[in-house]
Short mmCIF file of C-alpha atoms in Angstrom, two decimals:
data_model
loop_
_atom_site.label_atom_id
_atom_site.label_comp_id
_atom_site.label_asym_id
_atom_site.label_seq_id
_atom_site.Cartn_x
_atom_site.Cartn_y
_atom_site.Cartn_z
CA MET F 1 -144.53 -30.23 -230.24
CA TYR F 2 -143.59 -30.85 -233.89
CA VAL F 3 -146.94 -31.88 -235.73
CA PRO F 4 -146.00 -32.13 -238.94
CA ALA F 5 -149.36 -31.62 -241.27
CA HIS F 6 -149.95 -34.60 -242.20
CA PHE F 7 -150.01 -35.81 -238.22
CA ALA F 8 -152.57 -32.82 -237.18
CA GLU F 9 -155.26 -34.39 -235.04
CA THR F 10 -158.19 -31.28 -234.87
CA ARG F 11 -161.22 -33.35 -234.87
CA PRO F 12 -162.80 -32.33 -231.69
CA GLU F 13 -164.24 -35.60 -230.84
CA GLU F 14 -161.27 -37.73 -231.61
CA LEU F 15 -159.31 -35.12 -228.81
CA GLN F 16 -161.80 -35.91 -226.56
CA ARG F 17 -162.09 -39.39 -226.27
CA ILE F 18 -157.96 -39.53 -225.70
CA ILE F 19 -158.38 -37.88 -222.80
CA ARG F 20 -161.43 -39.76 -222.01
CA GLU F 21 -160.04 -43.16 -222.67
CA HIS F 22 -156.58 -42.17 -221.15
CA PRO F 23 -157.40 -39.72 -218.02
CA LEU F 24 -153.99 -39.63 -216.06
CA GLY F 25 -152.35 -36.65 -217.54
CA MET F 26 -149.04 -34.93 -217.18
CA LEU F 27 -149.79 -31.69 -215.43
CA VAL F 28 -146.74 -29.69 -216.37
CA ASN F 29 -145.67 -26.14 -214.92
CA HIS F 30 -143.07 -23.85 -214.94
CA GLY F 31 -142.39 -22.34 -211.14
CA ALA F 32 -139.14 -20.90 -209.30
CA ASP F 33 -137.67 -24.21 -209.31
CA GLY F 34 -138.05 -24.66 -212.95
CA LEU F 35 -140.18 -27.45 -214.71
CA ASP F 36 -141.76 -29.56 -212.79
CA ALA F 37 -144.79 -32.37 -213.57
CA ASP F 38 -147.31 -34.25 -211.70
CA HIS F 39 -149.25 -37.63 -213.01
CA ILE F 40 -153.15 -36.58 -211.95
CA PRO F 41 -156.62 -38.48 -213.18
CA PHE F 42 -158.21 -35.94 -215.04
CA MET F 43 -162.35 -36.10 -215.99
CA LEU F 44 -163.00 -33.77 -218.85
CA VAL F 45 -165.80 -31.77 -218.79
CA PRO F 46 -166.20 -30.76 -222.57
CA ASP F 47 -169.61 -28.80 -221.90
CA GLU F 48 -168.26 -26.31 -219.43
CA GLY F 49 -166.24 -22.53 -220.07
CA ALA F 50 -165.30 -21.57 -223.45
CA HIS F 51 -163.33 -24.07 -224.35
CA GLY F 52 -164.03 -27.10 -222.00
CA LEU F 53 -162.76 -27.95 -218.39
CA LEU F 54 -160.81 -30.47 -216.60
CA ARG F 55 -161.21 -31.02 -213.05
CA ALA F 56 -159.12 -33.17 -210.73
CA HIS F 57 -157.79 -33.63 -206.86
CA VAL F 58 -154.93 -33.91 -205.84
CA ALA F 59 -153.05 -34.53 -202.06
CA ARG F 60 -153.02 -31.52 -199.54
CA ALA F 61 -148.95 -32.58 -199.13
CA ASN F 62 -148.71 -32.14 -202.96
CA PRO F 63 -147.39 -28.59 -203.12
CA VAL F 64 -148.71 -28.69 -206.84
CA TRP F 65 -151.56 -26.92 -205.89
CA GLN F 66 -149.03 -24.13 -203.92
CA ARG F 67 -146.90 -23.97 -206.27
CA CYS F 68 -149.47 -23.31 -209.58
CA PRO F 69 -152.17 -20.98 -207.61
CA THR F 70 -155.48 -19.54 -209.16
CA GLY F 71 -154.48 -18.07 -212.27
CA THR F 72 -151.42 -20.12 -213.56
CA ARG F 73 -151.19 -21.16 -216.60
CA VAL F 74 -150.41 -24.81 -217.40
CA MET F 75 -150.16 -27.55 -219.86
CA VAL F 76 -151.80 -30.83 -219.12
CA VAL F 77 -150.25 -33.65 -221.59
CA PHE F 78 -152.46 -36.83 -222.24
CA ARG F 79 -151.08 -39.85 -223.88
CA GLY F 80 -152.87 -42.28 -226.38
CA ALA F 81 -152.33 -45.51 -227.18
CA GLU F 82 -148.78 -46.22 -228.64
CA ALA F 83 -146.76 -49.10 -230.19
CA TYR F 84 -143.65 -49.90 -232.56
CA VAL F 85 -144.13 -50.52 -236.11
CA SER F 86 -141.85 -52.92 -237.71
CA PRO F 87 -141.33 -52.22 -241.31
CA ASN F 88 -141.71 -55.92 -242.11
CA TRP F 89 -145.53 -55.04 -241.67
CA TYR F 90 -145.55 -53.09 -244.82
CA PRO F 91 -146.32 -55.03 -247.81
CA SER F 92 -144.11 -52.45 -249.79
CA LYS F 93 -141.19 -53.36 -247.87
CA HIS F 94 -140.97 -56.47 -249.54
CA GLU F 95 -140.58 -54.98 -252.68
CA THR F 96 -138.94 -52.54 -252.42
CA HIS F 97 -136.78 -52.72 -249.12
CA ARG F 98 -137.14 -48.94 -248.47
CA GLN F 99 -138.93 -48.70 -244.97
CA VAL F 100 -137.60 -48.61 -241.95
CA PRO F 101 -138.86 -48.36 -238.19
CA THR F 102 -141.22 -46.29 -236.69
CA TRP F 103 -143.28 -45.68 -233.28
CA ASN F 104 -146.92 -44.73 -233.80
CA TYR F 105 -149.25 -42.74 -231.40
CA GLN F 106 -151.64 -40.29 -229.88
CA VAL F 107 -151.28 -37.33 -227.78
CA VAL F 108 -153.04 -34.66 -226.71
CA HIS F 109 -151.32 -31.23 -224.90
CA VAL F 110 -154.03 -29.18 -223.33
CA HIS F 111 -153.22 -25.52 -222.37
CA GLY F 112 -155.16 -23.77 -219.74
CA THR F 113 -155.24 -21.64 -216.60
CA ILE F 114 -155.61 -23.44 -213.05
CA THR F 115 -158.07 -22.74 -210.04
CA VAL F 116 -157.55 -24.23 -207.08
CA GLN F 117 -160.97 -25.14 -204.56
CA ASP F 118 -159.83 -25.79 -201.23
CA ASP F 119 -163.76 -25.90 -200.01
CA GLU F 120 -165.18 -28.61 -199.06
CA LYS F 121 -168.44 -28.56 -201.12
CA SER F 122 -166.38 -28.59 -204.46
CA VAL F 123 -163.93 -30.67 -203.42
CA ARG F 124 -167.01 -33.56 -202.78
CA GLY F 125 -168.35 -32.76 -205.65
CA ILE F 126 -165.46 -33.19 -207.70
CA VAL F 127 -164.54 -36.65 -206.12
CA ALA F 128 -168.09 -37.74 -206.64
CA ARG F 129 -168.02 -37.13 -210.03
CA LEU F 130 -164.72 -38.48 -210.59
CA THR F 131 -166.12 -41.93 -208.57
CA GLN F 132 -169.20 -41.68 -210.95
CA ARG F 133 -167.15 -41.73 -214.03
CA HIS F 134 -164.37 -44.28 -213.14
CA GLU F 135 -166.75 -46.95 -211.42
CA ALA F 136 -169.70 -46.81 -214.20
CA SER F 137 -168.18 -50.00 -215.59
CA GLU F 138 -167.75 -52.01 -212.15
CA PRO F 139 -170.76 -55.06 -211.46
CA LYS F 140 -171.73 -52.61 -208.55
CA PRO F 141 -170.30 -49.21 -208.31
CA TRP F 142 -168.76 -48.37 -205.05
CA ARG F 143 -169.97 -44.67 -203.72
CA MET F 144 -168.74 -42.54 -200.82
CA GLY F 145 -171.86 -43.64 -199.21
CA ASP F 146 -170.48 -47.37 -198.58
CA SER F 147 -167.91 -45.25 -196.35
CA ALA F 148 -168.27 -44.52 -193.26
CA PRO F 149 -169.11 -40.36 -192.94
CA GLU F 150 -166.28 -39.59 -190.81
CA TYR F 151 -164.05 -41.69 -192.86
CA ILE F 152 -164.90 -40.01 -195.73
CA ASP F 153 -165.05 -36.68 -194.22
CA GLY F 154 -160.96 -36.48 -193.04
CA MET F 155 -160.14 -38.15 -196.68
CA LEU F 156 -161.71 -34.93 -198.00
CA ARG F 157 -160.03 -32.94 -195.93
CA ASN F 158 -156.84 -33.96 -197.30
CA ILE F 159 -157.24 -33.26 -201.00
CA VAL F 160 -157.48 -30.13 -202.74
CA GLY F 161 -159.54 -29.43 -205.72
CA ILE F 162 -158.66 -28.00 -209.10
CA GLU F 163 -160.30 -26.97 -212.36
CA ILE F 164 -158.25 -26.23 -215.34
CA ALA F 165 -160.23 -23.97 -217.83
CA ILE F 166 -159.09 -25.01 -221.43
CA GLU F 167 -157.61 -22.16 -223.66
CA SER F 168 -156.45 -24.50 -226.68
CA MET F 169 -155.73 -28.49 -227.69
CA VAL F 170 -153.25 -29.76 -229.88
CA GLY F 171 -153.32 -32.66 -230.78
CA LYS F 172 -151.41 -35.09 -232.57
CA SER F 173 -151.99 -38.73 -234.62
CA LYS F 174 -149.18 -40.29 -235.47
CA LEU F 175 -150.60 -43.56 -237.93
CA SER F 176 -148.99 -44.14 -241.21
CA GLN F 177 -150.67 -41.56 -242.64
CA ASN F 178 -147.69 -40.85 -244.92
CA ARG F 179 -147.60 -44.60 -245.47
CA GLU F 180 -149.22 -46.37 -248.70
CA ALA F 181 -152.97 -47.01 -247.69
CA ARG F 182 -151.94 -51.14 -247.87
CA ASP F 183 -149.24 -50.70 -245.19
CA ARG F 184 -150.94 -48.84 -243.37
CA LEU F 185 -153.84 -51.00 -242.63
CA ASN F 186 -151.46 -53.98 -243.04
CA ALA F 187 -149.43 -52.70 -240.29
CA ALA F 188 -153.00 -52.06 -238.07
CA ASP F 189 -153.74 -55.29 -238.59
CA THR F 190 -150.82 -56.51 -236.96
CA LEU F 191 -150.87 -54.52 -234.14
CA HIS F 192 -154.64 -55.41 -233.50
CA ALA F 193 -153.77 -59.28 -233.80
CA GLY F 194 -150.78 -58.28 -231.40
CA GLY F 195 -153.35 -56.83 -228.59
CA GLN F 196 -153.36 -53.35 -230.09
CA PRO F 197 -156.85 -52.58 -230.64
CA GLU F 198 -157.25 -49.15 -230.10
CA LEU F 199 -154.55 -47.80 -232.36
CA ALA F 200 -155.01 -50.57 -234.89
CA SER F 201 -158.88 -48.50 -234.79
CA ALA F 202 -157.53 -45.13 -235.04
CA MET F 203 -155.15 -46.28 -237.82
CA ARG F 204 -157.71 -47.86 -239.78
CA GLN F 205 -160.01 -44.85 -239.25
CA THR F 206 -157.39 -41.54 -240.38
CA PRO F 207 -158.35 -39.80 -243.05
#
């Protein structure tokens, strides 16, 4: 990924926030048939392993867990907030007319090594933790115990767990850091008014 120095995102807390708030990752691997990608919801576990872990599960029918056996190095891409930015949103444009359109966004590339977990205990634990994480905002969170045990047992037999030991994370926050502060902040206000509060907040908080 091309990352100019002024767009490099190195703050661990911001990299982790992007992953937590945008957990649908794109798992990229290179196998015998060339490049492939799978879109999988992951859970970040920052305090396990040398640099943290990613946990998820996939359908047993999905060949990705066989294409990427334990020990395979992979990359997972997490895309954060993104939006078009018009030059009309920059106050300086109306003075100098020397601005062009652009696209602002945040993205994290996670590099690591995969471990396949194909035992009932591990798979059940992954599903329970993922459910707890994503149901947390519900008024009455769903739990596996809400369904008949034999139904859950059958569903668990149809999935396989995966765990990725994080080796490195490369982040990019393209947030108009290369513009005047007044241009960046006015663009952030315009994005917020247009329904992009997350990206607007990141633009306001960028160093």
